[in-house]
PDB file of C-alpha atoms in Angstrom:
ATOM      1  CA  MET A   1      88.613  -2.317  38.271  1.00 76.00           C
ATOM      2  CA  ASP A   2      87.354  -5.855  38.609  1.00 80.00           C
ATOM      3  CA  GLU A   3      84.222  -4.438  39.941  1.00 83.00           C
ATOM      4  CA  LEU A   4      83.899  -2.150  36.947  1.00 79.00           C
ATOM      5  CA  ILE A   5      84.406  -5.067  34.575  1.00 83.00           C
ATOM      6  CA  TYR A   6      81.912  -7.089  36.590  1.00 81.00           C
ATOM      7  CA  VAL A   7      79.341  -4.253  36.420  1.00 80.00           C
ATOM      8  CA  ILE A   8      80.018  -3.721  32.698  1.00 83.00           C
ATOM      9  CA  GLY A   9      79.682  -7.458  32.065  1.00 83.00           C
ATOM     10  CA  LEU A  10      76.495  -7.541  34.103  1.00 82.00           C
ATOM     11  CA  LEU A  11      75.142  -4.523  32.150  1.00 82.00           C
ATOM     12  CA  VAL A  12      76.050  -6.108  28.818  1.00 84.00           C
ATOM     13  CA  THR A  13      74.307  -9.313  29.924  1.00 87.00           C
ATOM     14  CA  ILE A  14      71.228  -7.386  31.033  1.00 86.00           C
ATOM     15  CA  ILE A  15      71.214  -5.333  27.815  1.00 87.00           C
ATOM     16  CA  ALA A  16      71.637  -8.494  25.733  1.00 84.00           C
ATOM     17  CA  TYR A  17      68.886 -10.180  27.731  1.00 84.00           C
ATOM     18  CA  LEU A  18      66.598  -7.124  27.300  1.00 84.00           C
ATOM     19  CA  ALA A  19      67.399  -6.958  23.592  1.00 83.00           C
ATOM     20  CA  SER A  20      66.599 -10.632  23.086  1.00 85.00           C
ATOM     21  CA  PHE A  21      63.477 -10.300  25.253  1.00 80.00           C
ATOM     22  CA  THR A  22      62.371  -7.227  23.277  1.00 85.00           C
ATOM     23  CA  TYR A  23      63.031  -9.063  20.012  1.00 85.00           C
ATOM     24  CA  TRP A  24      61.081 -12.077  21.276  1.00 87.00           C
ATOM     25  CA  LEU A  25      58.235  -9.824  22.505  1.00 83.00           C
ATOM     26  CA  GLY A  26      58.166  -7.982  19.160  1.00 85.00           C
ATOM     27  CA  ARG A  27      57.867 -11.282  17.307  1.00 87.00           C
ATOM     28  CA  LYS A  28      55.001 -12.309  19.618  1.00 85.00           C
ATOM     29  CA  PHE A  29      53.214  -8.984  19.021  1.00 83.00           C
ATOM     30  CA  GLU A  30      53.782  -9.372  15.290  1.00 86.00           C
ATOM     31  CA  GLY A  31      52.209 -12.853  15.462  1.00 85.00           C
ATOM     32  CA  ILE A  32      49.283 -11.486  17.484  1.00 85.00           C
ATOM     33  CA  ASP A  33      48.899  -8.603  15.029  1.00 86.00           C
ATOM     34  CA  TRP A  34      48.928 -11.038  12.106  1.00 89.00           C
ATOM     35  CA  ARG A  35      46.258 -13.191  13.807  1.00 89.00           C
ATOM     36  CA  PHE A  36      44.104 -10.096  14.444  1.00 84.00           C
ATOM     37  CA  ARG A  37      44.383  -9.131  10.775  1.00 89.00           C
ATOM     38  CA  ASP A  38      43.463 -12.669   9.777  1.00 86.00           C
ATOM     39  CA  LEU A  39      40.477 -12.668  12.167  1.00 87.00           C
ATOM     40  CA  GLU A  40      39.433  -9.217  10.951  1.00 89.00           C
ATOM     41  CA  GLU A  41      39.522 -10.425   7.332  1.00 90.00           C
ATOM     42  CA  LYS A  42      37.556 -13.572   8.158  1.00 88.00           C
ATOM     43  CA  LEU A  43      35.019 -11.546  10.167  1.00 88.00           C
ATOM     44  CA  SER A  44      34.701  -9.008   7.351  1.00 89.00           C
ATOM     45  CA  ASN A  45      34.087 -11.803   4.838  1.00 89.00           C
ATOM     46  CA  ARG A  46      31.522 -13.418   7.149  1.00 91.00           C
ATOM     47  CA  ILE A  47      29.736 -10.085   7.629  1.00 91.00           C
ATOM     48  CA  LYS A  48      29.604  -9.642   3.830  1.00 92.00           C
ATOM     49  CA  GLU A  49      28.110 -13.131   3.467  1.00 91.00           C
ATOM     50  CA  VAL A  50      25.475 -12.370   6.088  1.00 89.00           C
ATOM     51  CA  GLU A  51      24.687  -9.000   4.469  1.00 91.00           C
ATOM     52  CA  THR A  52      24.267 -10.707   1.086  1.00 92.00           C
ATOM     53  CA  ARG A  53      21.931 -13.313   2.580  1.00 91.00           C
ATOM     54  CA  LEU A  54      19.899 -10.619   4.328  1.00 89.00           C
ATOM     55  CA  GLU A  55      19.692  -8.538   1.162  1.00 91.00           C
ATOM     56  CA  ASN A  56      18.486 -11.605  -0.742  1.00 91.00           C
ATOM     57  CA  ARG A  57      15.855 -12.348   1.933  1.00 89.00           C
ATOM     58  CA  VAL A  58      14.706  -8.732   1.958  1.00 91.00           C
ATOM     59  CA  ALA A  59      14.483  -8.713  -1.850  1.00 91.00           C
ATOM     60  CA  ASN A  60      12.515 -11.965  -1.692  1.00 92.00           C
ATOM     61  CA  LEU A  61      10.155 -10.486   0.912  1.00 90.00           C
ATOM     62  CA  GLU A  62       9.721  -7.323  -1.168  1.00 93.00           C
ATOM     63  CA  ASN A  63       8.853  -9.415  -4.225  1.00 93.00           C
ATOM     64  CA  ARG A  64       6.349 -11.444  -2.225  1.00 92.00           C
ATOM     65  CA  MET A  65       4.805  -8.259  -0.771  1.00 94.00           C
ATOM     66  CA  ASN A  66       4.520  -6.719  -4.250  1.00 93.00           C
ATOM     67  CA  ASN A  67       2.904  -9.915  -5.491  1.00 93.00           C
ATOM     68  CA  LEU A  68       0.514  -9.892  -2.544  1.00 92.00           C
ATOM     69  CA  GLU A  69      -0.355  -6.219  -3.140  1.00 93.00           C
ATOM     70  CA  SER A  70      -1.054  -6.987  -6.785  1.00 92.00           C
ATOM     71  CA  ARG A  71      -3.270  -9.930  -5.871  1.00 93.00           C
ATOM     72  CA  MET A  72      -5.110  -7.844  -3.260  1.00 92.00           C
ATOM     73  CA  SER A  73      -5.649  -5.087  -5.819  1.00 90.00           C
ATOM     74  CA  ASN A  74      -7.045  -7.631  -8.274  1.00 90.00           C
ATOM     75  CA  LEU A  75      -9.267  -9.037  -5.537  1.00 90.00           C
ATOM     76  CA  GLU A  76     -10.512  -5.540  -4.675  1.00 89.00           C
ATOM     77  CA  SER A  77     -11.311  -4.840  -8.323  1.00 88.00           C
ATOM     78  CA  GLY A  78     -13.079  -8.171  -8.638  1.00 89.00           C
ATOM     79  CA  LEU A  79     -15.135  -7.561  -5.502  1.00 90.00           C
ATOM     80  CA  LYS A  80     -16.087  -4.060  -6.612  1.00 87.00           C
ATOM     81  CA  SER A  81     -17.087  -5.372  -9.999  1.00 87.00           C
ATOM     82  CA  ALA A  82     -19.172  -8.111  -8.391  1.00 89.00           C
ATOM     83  CA  VAL A  83     -20.885  -5.627  -6.061  1.00 88.00           C
ATOM     84  CA  VAL A  84     -21.718  -3.317  -8.971  1.00 87.00           C
ATOM     85  CA  ASN A  85     -23.022  -6.181 -11.102  1.00 89.00           C
ATOM     86  CA  VAL A  86     -25.089  -7.769  -8.323  1.00 90.00           C
ATOM     87  CA  ASN A  87     -26.588  -4.429  -7.293  1.00 88.00           C
ATOM     88  CA  SER A  88     -27.345  -3.520 -10.903  1.00 89.00           C
ATOM     89  CA  LEU A  89     -28.974  -6.882 -11.513  1.00 90.00           C
ATOM     90  CA  LEU A  90     -31.078  -6.721  -8.339  1.00 90.00           C
ATOM     91  CA  ILE A  91     -32.169  -3.148  -8.988  1.00 89.00           C
ATOM     92  CA  GLU A  92     -33.094  -3.972 -12.603  1.00 89.00           C
ATOM     93  CA  TYR A  93     -35.031  -7.003 -11.419  1.00 89.00           C
ATOM     94  CA  MET A  94     -36.817  -5.051  -8.678  1.00 89.00           C
ATOM     95  CA  GLY A  95     -37.646  -2.335 -11.223  1.00 88.00           C
ATOM     96  CA  LEU A  96     -38.935  -4.926 -13.650  1.00 87.00           C
ATOM     97  CA  LYS A  97     -41.161  -6.302 -10.893  1.00 87.00           C
ATOM     98  CA  GLY A  98     -42.449  -2.784 -10.220  1.00 87.00           C
ATOM     99  CA  LEU A  99     -41.198  -2.738  -6.637  1.00 88.00           C
ATOM    100  CA  PHE A 100     -40.298   0.974  -6.671  1.00 89.00           C
ATOM    101  CA  SER A 101     -43.095   3.453  -6.151  1.00 89.00           C
ATOM    102  CA  GLN A 102     -43.030   7.076  -7.210  1.00 89.00           C
ATOM    103  CA  ASP A 103     -42.941   8.199  -3.559  1.00 90.00           C
ATOM    104  CA  GLU A 104     -40.022   5.883  -2.746  1.00 91.00           C
ATOM    105  CA  VAL A 105     -38.093   7.178  -5.734  1.00 91.00           C
ATOM    106  CA  ARG A 106     -38.735  10.775  -4.616  1.00 92.00           C
ATOM    107  CA  VAL A 107     -37.497  10.002  -1.094  1.00 92.00           C
ATOM    108  CA  LEU A 108     -34.343   8.426  -2.469  1.00 91.00           C
ATOM    109  CA  THR A 109     -33.621  11.274  -4.896  1.00 91.00           C
ATOM    110  CA  ASN A 110     -34.175  13.815  -2.116  1.00 91.00           C
ATOM    111  CA  GLU A 111     -31.645  11.918   0.024  1.00 91.00           C
ATOM    112  CA  VAL A 112     -29.058  11.996  -2.759  1.00 91.00           C
ATOM    113  CA  SER A 113     -29.739  15.657  -3.375  1.00 88.00           C
ATOM    114  CA  ARG A 114     -29.112  16.275   0.343  1.00 88.00           C
ATOM    115  CA  VAL A 115     -25.858  14.307   0.631  1.00 88.00           C
ATOM    116  CA  ILE A 116     -24.401  15.384  -2.707  1.00 87.00           C
ATOM    117  CA  GLY A 117     -24.414  18.958  -1.431  1.00 81.00           C
ATOM    118  CA  MET A 118     -21.705  17.972   1.066  1.00 80.00           C
ATOM    119  CA  VAL A 119     -19.343  16.594  -1.583  1.00 80.00           C
ATOM    120  CA  ARG A 120     -16.228  18.314  -2.858  1.00 74.00           C
ATOM    121  CA  ALA A 121     -15.074  17.819  -6.446  1.00 67.00           C
ATOM    122  CA  ASN A 122     -12.506  15.098  -5.881  1.00 73.00           C
ATOM    123  CA  PRO A 123     -11.943  12.533  -7.434  1.00 78.00           C
ATOM    124  CA  ILE A 124     -14.728  13.600  -9.797  1.00 87.00           C
ATOM    125  CA  ASN A 125     -14.325  16.980 -11.392  1.00 91.00           C
ATOM    126  CA  LYS A 126     -16.452  20.029 -10.712  1.00 91.00           C
ATOM    127  CA  GLU A 127     -18.455  19.671 -13.926  1.00 93.00           C
ATOM    128  CA  GLU A 128     -19.384  16.073 -13.101  1.00 94.00           C
ATOM    129  CA  LEU A 129     -20.380  17.051  -9.571  1.00 92.00           C
ATOM    130  CA  GLU A 130     -22.504  19.912 -10.882  1.00 93.00           C
ATOM    131  CA  PHE A 131     -24.093  17.557 -13.408  1.00 96.00           C
ATOM    132  CA  ILE A 132     -25.063  15.106 -10.638  1.00 95.00           C
ATOM    133  CA  LYS A 133     -26.466  17.954  -8.554  1.00 94.00           C
ATOM    134  CA  SER A 134     -28.473  19.264 -11.509  1.00 95.00           C
ATOM    135  CA  VAL A 135     -29.945  15.832 -12.248  1.00 96.00           C
ATOM    136  CA  PHE A 136     -30.956  15.214  -8.632  1.00 95.00           C
ATOM    137  CA  SER A 137     -32.387  18.703  -8.262  1.00 94.00           C
ATOM    138  CA  LYS A 138     -35.111  17.640 -10.713  1.00 94.00           C
ATOM    139  CA  ASP A 139     -38.268  15.726 -10.006  1.00 93.00           C
ATOM    140  CA  PRO A 140     -37.641  12.040 -10.814  1.00 93.00           C
ATOM    141  CA  GLU A 141     -40.257  12.227 -13.573  1.00 92.00           C
ATOM    142  CA  GLN A 142     -38.166  14.937 -15.297  1.00 94.00           C
ATOM    143  CA  MET A 143     -34.885  12.963 -15.201  1.00 95.00           C
ATOM    144  CA  SER A 144     -33.963  11.362 -18.511  1.00 96.00           C
ATOM    145  CA  ILE A 145     -32.640   7.826 -18.876  1.00 95.00           C
ATOM    146  CA  GLU A 146     -29.508   9.233 -20.559  1.00 97.00           C
ATOM    147  CA  GLU A 147     -28.840  11.589 -17.628  1.00 97.00           C
ATOM    148  CA  LEU A 148     -29.274   8.756 -15.159  1.00 97.00           C
ATOM    149  CA  GLU A 149     -26.961   6.492 -17.137  1.00 97.00           C
ATOM    150  CA  ARG A 150     -24.293   9.205 -17.150  1.00 97.00           C
ATOM    151  CA  VAL A 151     -24.740   9.684 -13.386  1.00 97.00           C
ATOM    152  CA  ILE A 152     -24.414   5.913 -12.920  1.00 97.00           C
ATOM    153  CA  GLU A 153     -21.124   5.857 -14.853  1.00 96.00           C
ATOM    154  CA  ILE A 154     -19.716   8.872 -12.967  1.00 95.00           C
ATOM    155  CA  ALA A 155     -20.759   7.461  -9.589  1.00 95.00           C
ATOM    156  CA  LYS A 156     -19.390   4.013 -10.421  1.00 94.00           C
ATOM    157  CA  ARG A 157     -15.995   5.488 -11.366  1.00 93.00           C
ATOM    158  CA  TRP A 158     -16.066   7.774  -8.310  1.00 92.00           C
ATOM    159  CA  TRP A 159     -16.791   4.828  -6.008  1.00 91.00           C
ATOM    160  CA  TRP A 160     -14.152   2.697  -7.773  1.00 90.00           C
ATOM    161  CA  GLU A 161     -11.455   5.329  -7.215  1.00 89.00           C
ATOM    162  CA  ASP A 162     -12.442   6.663  -3.785  1.00 87.00           C
ATOM    163  CA  ASN A 163     -14.486   3.937  -2.019  1.00 88.00           C
ATOM    164  CA  SER A 164     -16.921   6.698  -1.099  1.00 88.00           C
ATOM    165  CA  GLU A 165     -20.216   5.689   0.498  1.00 90.00           C
ATOM    166  CA  ILE A 166     -21.864   8.730  -1.042  1.00 92.00           C
ATOM    167  CA  ALA A 167     -20.661   7.670  -4.493  1.00 93.00           C
ATOM    168  CA  PHE A 168     -22.145   4.217  -3.992  1.00 93.00           C
ATOM    169  CA  LYS A 169     -25.408   5.736  -2.746  1.00 94.00           C
ATOM    170  CA  VAL A 170     -25.548   7.980  -5.835  1.00 95.00           C
ATOM    171  CA  PHE A 171     -24.862   4.926  -8.010  1.00 95.00           C
ATOM    172  CA  GLN A 172     -27.618   2.881  -6.363  1.00 95.00           C
ATOM    173  CA  VAL A 173     -30.244   5.617  -6.353  1.00 96.00           C
ATOM    174  CA  ALA A 174     -29.521   6.587  -9.966  1.00 97.00           C
ATOM    175  CA  SER A 175     -29.851   2.886 -10.863  1.00 96.00           C
ATOM    176  CA  ILE A 176     -33.145   2.637  -8.946  1.00 95.00           C
ATOM    177  CA  VAL A 177     -34.583   5.749 -10.636  1.00 95.00           C
ATOM    178  CA  ARG A 178     -33.446   4.417 -14.028  1.00 95.00           C
ATOM    179  CA  ALA A 179     -35.079   1.022 -13.330  1.00 94.00           C
ATOM    180  CA  TYR A 180     -38.237   2.775 -12.115  1.00 93.00           C
ATOM    181  CA  LYS A 181     -38.382   4.909 -15.258  1.00 91.00           C
ATOM    182  CA  LEU A 182     -37.721   1.949 -17.554  1.00 90.00           C
ATOM    183  CA  TYR A 183     -39.998  -0.631 -15.901  1.00 87.00           C
ATOM    184  CA  GLY A 184     -41.771   0.629 -12.828  1.00 71.00           C
ATOM    185  CA  ARG A 185     -44.009   3.270 -14.382  1.00 61.00           C
ATOM    186  CA  LYS A 186     -45.168   0.822 -17.021  1.00 59.00           C
ATOM    187  CA  LYS A 187     -45.981  -1.774 -14.383  1.00 55.00           C
ATOM    188  CA  GLN A 188     -47.922   0.724 -12.257  1.00 55.00           C
ATOM    189  CA  GLN A 189     -49.915   1.984 -15.246  1.00 55.00           C
TER     190      GLN A 189
END
């Protein structure tokens, strides 16, 4: 019986020891769990701060890019306007000086007539394209100043919208023929 009491006492001691150890271990795990929750909350807050900063930087970059695009668009418009004005001025001046001969004008109009046949009606409409073709199918002497001025306006808008080399060529040649008709024939006579 002493042995039974000894074994029971030993078991009670072991059970008490295990219970206190389990309680102690549970408290440690609870403390670890609490620290993990605290770290998770701090990390979550830090991630939100970083996300907010990144969003602000991205928004700032987008604003700067939009500003740059706007400035580049303005620069493009300014350059196109300058090119049109310089070319118009030079062509008018050359026409005034009588530097375009009838044969040169015919060669240029034949070139436009050739290349305009390859053009599709975009961004100009079909009627405008047909009008340009009809004007350049004529002999330069038969083209009217009004027709040429309309071709110049169509070609200028076409070039402005599409950056087409053909549009710019049509613009230049129509300007040359107009200058020739206004000034060149008088000079040669």
